[in-house]
Amino acid sequence: MFKNRSKLKVKGLNQERALNEISKNVKVYNYRRQEQNLSEFEVDFKHAKSVEVHLENKGFEVLMVAHRGLFYSTKNLLKSYGIIAGLIIVLAFYLLQYNFVLKVEVWGAENGQIETIKDFVEENLPSHFKSKISTEDLELDIRNNFDFVSSISVAIIGQSLVININQAVLPNEMEGDFQPIVSSYDGLITKINLVQGTLNVNEGDIVRKGDVLVYPYTTDSDGERHAVEAKAEILANVWINETVTHYDYRIERVRTGKTIIKNQVCLGGLVIYENKTEVEFTDYDVENTARELTKNLILPFTLNRTIYYEVETKEVTENFEDVKDEIIEKARAKALIFLEENDIIIEENYTLNEAGGCHVVNFLLTISKNIGG
């Protein structure tokens, strides 16, 4: 592919004499006679024009001249002014836009604070041109305008303005916004160790989810209340109830394992590529995903993928007694999900209810848990 040659297809009688004359001055390659009056051969690219003229002067008809090789491809490329202009424009655009900040990123802050800082930066940036941005001034402005910022660093990385902050943490006693300890469970209180605050319950009390256990204040001898952080260790026997229902006869939608995938590449809101595969499934589930194709790319390309899962409807007959242990274990597993570190299981039991082929398993888990926060 790198040899610079030209292939000529010639029509006419008595070609041998003309080729012999040509071969005295020019190398001839890959001569092939297709018919009595039709042949093909190759010469070096630099001799192609003179050979073509010589043949035509001898009365032969040159049906085709095809060029190949690195030199010819480069020459054609240099003649393609549109391609060269396009490459120059793309390169110029890249060099120009690389000098601008296109995105602001905030690290180390909470979600609500991130948007607040981004809005502040966008409003106060003198320009998106990198050379016009003073990271030192921006650090000072953010620190002076946001009390929750303890320390901050601002840097321009690529085309992103990266703001990394450490949040100021005030002791609880200085915040002054104290909340009561509220139960997150239903249970029976078995032990109380009050550290700080005012109790609202006693040992042996039954509490419901949402009940106040400890108020965030103390009362002095004069009857005055003083706000404090509520602290206590409160142990309770907590009840966790989970249910699983089984039908002896049921209709289920089951995936067959067959899928069809559609991909779509977008630039902003413009679709630039799409494989238009037809979905021939009668019934199916659909899952959509989207991810940015930003690695080693300048423009914001996005790959949108849609997966179609073929689904068939099946009638299932399954006797409860055959799967009883499995259903009970499933209900138990649902209850155990809520078990946390240091929780102690005190008792496990279940009940069964049946009506018209419908079986309901209620699994009750009793655990000892610290509900004091």
Coordinates of C-alpha atoms in Angstrom, one line a residue:
M1 CA 0.0 0.0 0.0
F2 CA 3.0 2.3 0.4
K3 CA 4.4 1.7 -3.2
N4 CA 3.5 4.6 -5.4
R5 CA 2.2 3.0 -8.5
S6 CA -0.5 3.5 -11.2
K7 CA -2.6 0.7 -12.8
L8 CA -3.6 1.2 -16.4
K9 CA -6.3 -0.8 -18.3
V10 CA -5.7 -0.7 -22.1
K11 CA -7.8 -1.7 -25.0
G12 CA -6.5 -2.3 -28.5
L13 CA -4.8 -4.9 -30.8
N14 CA -1.0 -5.6 -31.0
Q15 CA -0.2 -4.1 -27.6
E16 CA 3.0 -6.1 -27.2
R17 CA 5.1 -3.7 -29.5
A18 CA 3.9 -0.6 -27.6
L19 CA 4.6 -2.2 -24.2
N20 CA 8.1 -3.3 -25.4
E21 CA 8.8 0.4 -26.3
I22 CA 7.5 1.6 -22.9
S23 CA 9.5 -1.0 -21.0
K24 CA 12.8 0.3 -22.4
N25 CA 12.4 3.5 -20.3
V26 CA 9.8 2.6 -17.7
K27 CA 9.5 -0.4 -15.4
V28 CA 6.3 -2.4 -16.0
Y29 CA 4.8 -4.4 -13.2
N30 CA 2.1 -7.1 -12.8
Y31 CA 1.2 -7.3 -16.5
R32 CA -2.0 -9.3 -17.0
R33 CA -3.8 -10.0 -20.3
Q34 CA -7.5 -10.3 -19.7
E35 CA -8.6 -10.7 -23.3
Q36 CA -6.9 -10.6 -26.8
N37 CA -7.4 -6.9 -26.9
L38 CA -7.6 -6.1 -23.2
S39 CA -4.8 -5.9 -20.7
E40 CA -3.7 -4.4 -17.3
F41 CA -0.3 -3.4 -16.0
E42 CA 1.3 -1.1 -13.5
V43 CA 4.0 1.5 -13.7
D44 CA 5.6 3.9 -11.2
F45 CA 3.2 6.8 -10.3
K46 CA 5.7 9.4 -11.7
H47 CA 5.6 7.8 -15.2
A48 CA 1.8 7.2 -15.4
K49 CA 1.0 10.3 -17.3
S50 CA 3.7 9.9 -19.9
V51 CA 2.8 6.2 -20.4
E52 CA -0.9 7.2 -20.8
V53 CA 0.0 9.8 -23.5
H54 CA 2.2 7.4 -25.3
L55 CA -0.5 4.7 -25.5
E56 CA -3.1 7.2 -26.7
N57 CA -0.6 8.5 -29.4
K58 CA -0.3 4.9 -30.6
G59 CA -4.0 4.6 -31.0
F60 CA -4.8 2.6 -27.9
E61 CA -7.8 3.3 -25.7
V62 CA -6.9 3.8 -22.0
L63 CA -10.0 2.6 -20.1
M64 CA -8.7 3.2 -16.6
V65 CA -5.9 4.8 -14.7
A66 CA -5.9 4.1 -10.9
H67 CA -3.3 5.4 -8.5
R68 CA -2.2 4.1 -5.1
G69 CA 0.5 4.7 -2.6
L70 CA 1.5 7.1 0.2
F71 CA 2.6 9.9 -2.1
Y72 CA -0.6 9.8 -4.1
S73 CA -2.7 9.8 -0.9
T74 CA -0.8 12.7 0.6
K75 CA -1.1 14.6 -2.6
N76 CA -4.9 14.1 -2.7
L77 CA -5.1 15.1 0.9
L78 CA -3.3 18.3 0.2
K79 CA -5.7 19.0 -2.6
S80 CA -8.7 18.5 -0.2
Y81 CA -8.9 22.1 0.9
G82 CA -12.2 21.4 2.8
I83 CA -10.6 18.7 5.0
I84 CA -7.5 20.8 5.7
A85 CA -9.6 23.8 6.5
G86 CA -11.8 21.6 8.8
L87 CA -8.7 20.3 10.6
I88 CA -7.3 23.8 11.1
I89 CA -10.7 25.1 12.4
V90 CA -11.0 22.1 14.8
L91 CA -7.4 22.7 16.1
A92 CA -8.0 26.4 16.4
F93 CA -11.3 25.8 18.3
Y94 CA -9.6 23.3 20.6
L95 CA -6.7 25.7 21.4
L96 CA -9.1 28.5 21.9
Q97 CA -11.6 26.7 24.2
Y98 CA -8.8 25.1 26.2
N99 CA -8.1 28.5 27.7
F100 CA -11.6 28.7 29.2
V101 CA -13.0 27.2 32.4
L102 CA -16.1 25.2 31.4
K103 CA -17.0 23.6 34.7
V104 CA -17.0 24.4 38.5
E105 CA -16.5 21.5 40.9
V106 CA -16.9 21.7 44.7
W107 CA -15.5 19.0 46.9
G108 CA -15.9 18.5 50.6
A109 CA -19.3 20.2 51.0
E110 CA -22.9 18.9 51.4
N111 CA -25.3 18.9 48.5
G112 CA -27.1 22.1 49.4
Q113 CA -23.9 23.9 50.1
I114 CA -22.3 22.8 46.8
E115 CA -25.0 24.5 44.7
T116 CA -24.8 27.6 46.8
I117 CA -21.0 27.9 46.3
K118 CA -21.3 27.2 42.6
D119 CA -23.9 30.0 42.2
F120 CA -21.7 32.4 44.2
V121 CA -18.7 31.6 42.0
E122 CA -20.6 31.9 38.8
E123 CA -21.9 35.4 39.9
N124 CA -18.4 36.6 41.0
L125 CA -16.1 35.2 38.3
P126 CA -14.7 38.2 36.4
S127 CA -14.3 35.9 33.3
H128 CA -14.2 32.3 32.3
F129 CA -10.8 33.0 30.7
K130 CA -8.2 31.2 32.8
S131 CA -5.7 34.0 32.8
K132 CA -8.4 36.4 34.2
I133 CA -9.2 34.2 37.2
S134 CA -7.3 34.8 40.5
T135 CA -7.6 31.6 42.6
E136 CA -6.3 33.5 45.7
D137 CA -9.0 36.2 45.5
L138 CA -11.6 33.5 45.0
E139 CA -10.5 31.6 48.1
L140 CA -10.7 34.8 50.1
D141 CA -14.2 35.7 48.8
I142 CA -15.6 32.2 49.6
R143 CA -14.1 32.1 53.1
N144 CA -15.5 35.6 53.9
N145 CA -19.0 34.8 52.6
F146 CA -19.6 31.3 54.0
D147 CA -19.3 30.6 57.7
F148 CA -19.3 26.8 57.3
V149 CA -15.9 27.0 55.4
S150 CA -12.9 26.4 57.7
S151 CA -10.2 26.2 55.0
I152 CA -10.3 26.2 51.2
S153 CA -8.1 25.7 48.2
V154 CA -9.0 26.7 44.6
A155 CA -7.2 25.4 41.6
I156 CA -7.7 25.3 37.8
I157 CA -7.3 21.7 36.6
G158 CA -7.8 21.2 32.9
Q159 CA -10.9 23.1 32.1
S160 CA -12.4 22.7 35.6
L161 CA -12.3 25.2 38.5
V162 CA -11.9 22.8 41.5
I163 CA -12.9 24.2 44.9
N164 CA -11.9 21.9 47.8
I165 CA -13.2 23.0 51.2
N166 CA -13.0 21.8 54.8
Q167 CA -16.1 22.6 56.8
A168 CA -16.0 24.3 60.1
V169 CA -17.2 22.1 62.9
L170 CA -18.7 23.8 66.0
P171 CA -19.0 21.9 69.3
N172 CA -22.6 20.9 70.0
E173 CA -22.7 23.1 73.0
M174 CA -22.1 26.2 70.8
E175 CA -24.6 25.3 68.1
G176 CA -27.6 25.9 70.4
D177 CA -30.0 23.9 68.2
F178 CA -30.7 20.8 70.2
Q179 CA -33.2 18.1 69.3
P180 CA -34.9 15.6 71.6
I181 CA -34.1 11.9 71.4
V182 CA -37.1 10.3 69.6
S183 CA -37.7 6.5 69.3
S184 CA -37.4 5.0 65.9
Y185 CA -39.0 1.8 67.0
D186 CA -41.9 0.2 68.8
G187 CA -40.6 -1.5 72.0
L188 CA -40.5 -2.2 75.7
I189 CA -37.9 -0.1 77.7
T190 CA -35.7 -2.4 79.8
K191 CA -32.8 -0.1 80.9
I192 CA -32.1 3.6 81.1
N193 CA -28.8 5.4 81.6
L194 CA -29.4 9.2 81.3
V195 CA -26.3 11.3 80.6
Q196 CA -27.8 14.7 79.8
G197 CA -31.3 16.1 79.3
T198 CA -34.8 15.4 80.8
L199 CA -36.3 11.9 80.6
N200 CA -39.8 11.5 79.3
V201 CA -40.0 7.7 79.8
N202 CA -39.3 5.1 82.5
E203 CA -38.1 1.5 82.6
G204 CA -41.0 -0.8 81.8
D205 CA -42.8 1.7 79.6
I206 CA -44.0 0.7 76.1
V207 CA -43.0 3.3 73.5
R208 CA -44.1 3.7 69.9
K209 CA -42.1 5.0 66.9
G210 CA -42.0 8.8 67.1
D211 CA -42.4 9.0 70.9
V212 CA -40.0 11.5 72.7
L213 CA -37.6 9.7 75.0
V214 CA -35.4 12.5 76.3
Y215 CA -36.0 16.3 76.0
P216 CA -33.0 18.6 75.2
Y217 CA -33.0 20.7 78.4
T218 CA -32.4 20.5 82.1
T219 CA -34.4 22.4 84.8
D220 CA -32.6 24.1 87.7
S221 CA -33.8 24.6 91.3
D222 CA -35.5 27.9 90.3
G223 CA -37.5 26.1 87.6
E224 CA -35.6 27.6 84.7
R225 CA -34.9 25.5 81.7
H226 CA -31.4 25.4 80.1
A227 CA -30.9 24.0 76.6
V228 CA -28.5 21.0 76.4
E229 CA -27.8 18.2 74.0
A230 CA -29.9 15.2 74.9
K231 CA -27.7 12.2 75.6
A232 CA -28.8 8.8 77.0
E233 CA -28.4 5.0 76.6
I234 CA -31.9 3.5 76.5
L235 CA -32.2 -0.2 76.0
A236 CA -35.5 -1.7 74.8
N237 CA -36.9 -4.9 73.5
V238 CA -37.9 -4.0 70.0
W239 CA -40.3 -5.8 67.8
I240 CA -39.7 -6.2 64.1
N241 CA -42.5 -7.8 62.1
E242 CA -42.1 -8.8 58.4
T243 CA -44.7 -10.6 56.1
V244 CA -44.3 -12.8 53.1
T245 CA -47.4 -14.0 51.1
H246 CA -47.5 -17.2 49.0
Y247 CA -50.2 -18.2 46.5
D248 CA -50.6 -21.8 45.5
Y249 CA -51.7 -20.7 42.1
R250 CA -50.3 -17.5 40.5
I251 CA -49.3 -15.9 37.2
E252 CA -45.8 -14.6 37.0
R253 CA -43.9 -12.5 34.5
V254 CA -40.5 -14.2 34.0
R255 CA -37.5 -12.9 31.9
T256 CA -36.5 -15.5 29.2
G257 CA -32.9 -14.3 29.0
K258 CA -33.2 -12.8 25.6
T259 CA -32.3 -9.1 25.3
I260 CA -32.1 -6.4 22.7
I261 CA -29.8 -3.4 23.2
K262 CA -30.2 0.0 21.6
N263 CA -27.3 2.5 21.8
Q264 CA -27.5 6.2 21.1
V265 CA -24.6 8.6 21.1
C266 CA -25.6 12.2 21.7
L267 CA -23.8 15.5 21.6
G268 CA -25.7 17.7 23.9
G269 CA -29.3 17.2 22.8
L270 CA -28.3 16.1 19.3
V271 CA -28.4 12.4 18.3
I272 CA -25.3 11.7 16.2
Y273 CA -25.5 7.9 16.1
E274 CA -28.2 5.4 16.8
N275 CA -28.5 1.6 16.0
K276 CA -32.2 1.3 15.1
T277 CA -32.8 -2.3 16.1
E278 CA -36.4 -3.4 16.0
V279 CA -37.9 -4.8 19.2
E280 CA -39.8 -7.9 18.2
F281 CA -40.7 -9.1 21.7
T282 CA -44.4 -9.3 22.5
D283 CA -43.8 -8.4 26.2
Y284 CA -40.7 -7.0 27.7
D285 CA -39.1 -4.9 30.5
V286 CA -37.1 -1.8 29.8
E287 CA -34.0 -0.5 31.6
N288 CA -32.3 2.8 30.6
T289 CA -28.8 4.0 31.4
A290 CA -26.8 7.0 30.5
R291 CA -23.1 7.8 30.9
E292 CA -20.8 10.5 29.7
L293 CA -18.1 9.6 27.2
T294 CA -15.6 12.1 28.5
K295 CA -12.4 10.1 28.7
N296 CA -9.8 11.6 26.3
L297 CA -12.6 13.6 24.6
I298 CA -13.2 17.3 24.5
L299 CA -16.8 17.5 23.5
P300 CA -19.6 16.3 25.9
F301 CA -20.6 13.1 24.3
T302 CA -23.2 10.9 26.1
L303 CA -24.0 7.2 25.5
N304 CA -27.6 6.4 26.2
R305 CA -28.3 2.6 26.4
T306 CA -31.7 1.0 26.4
I307 CA -32.0 -2.7 27.2
Y308 CA -35.2 -4.6 26.4
Y309 CA -35.6 -7.9 28.3
E310 CA -38.1 -10.4 26.8
V311 CA -40.7 -11.4 29.4
E312 CA -43.2 -14.3 29.2
T313 CA -46.2 -14.9 31.4
K314 CA -46.3 -18.3 33.2
E315 CA -49.0 -20.0 35.2
V316 CA -47.3 -21.4 38.4
T317 CA -48.9 -24.0 40.6
E318 CA -46.9 -24.5 43.8
N319 CA -48.2 -26.2 47.0
F320 CA -47.4 -24.2 50.1
E321 CA -46.3 -27.3 52.1
D322 CA -43.6 -28.0 49.5
V323 CA -42.0 -24.6 50.0
K324 CA -43.1 -23.8 53.6
D325 CA -39.6 -23.7 55.0
E326 CA -38.3 -21.6 52.2
I327 CA -41.1 -19.0 52.7
I328 CA -40.6 -18.8 56.4
E329 CA -36.8 -18.3 55.9
K330 CA -37.6 -15.6 53.4
A331 CA -39.8 -13.7 56.0
R332 CA -37.0 -14.2 58.6
A333 CA -34.4 -12.8 56.2
K334 CA -36.6 -9.7 55.6
A335 CA -36.7 -9.1 59.4
L336 CA -33.0 -9.7 59.9
I337 CA -32.2 -6.9 57.4
F338 CA -33.0 -4.4 60.2
L339 CA -30.6 -5.9 62.6
E340 CA -27.7 -3.6 63.4
E341 CA -24.4 -3.9 65.2
N342 CA -24.7 -4.7 68.9
D343 CA -28.3 -5.7 68.6
I344 CA -29.1 -9.0 70.5
I345 CA -31.8 -11.4 69.3
I346 CA -34.0 -12.4 72.2
E347 CA -36.8 -14.3 70.5
E348 CA -38.0 -15.4 67.1
N349 CA -41.4 -16.8 66.1
Y350 CA -43.9 -16.7 63.3
T351 CA -47.6 -17.2 62.6
L352 CA -49.4 -18.7 59.6
N353 CA -52.7 -17.6 58.1
E354 CA -54.4 -19.3 55.2
A355 CA -57.5 -18.5 53.1
G356 CA -58.4 -19.8 49.7
G357 CA -54.9 -20.8 48.5
C358 CA -53.3 -17.7 50.0
H359 CA -50.8 -18.2 52.8
V360 CA -49.4 -15.4 54.9
V361 CA -46.3 -15.8 57.0
N362 CA -45.8 -13.2 59.7
F363 CA -42.3 -13.4 61.3
L364 CA -41.8 -11.6 64.6
L365 CA -38.3 -10.8 65.7
T366 CA -37.7 -9.5 69.3
I367 CA -34.3 -7.9 69.8
S368 CA -32.6 -5.9 72.5
K369 CA -31.5 -2.5 71.1
N370 CA -30.2 0.8 72.1
I371 CA -32.8 3.3 71.0
G372 CA -31.3 6.3 72.9
G373 CA -29.4 7.6 69.8

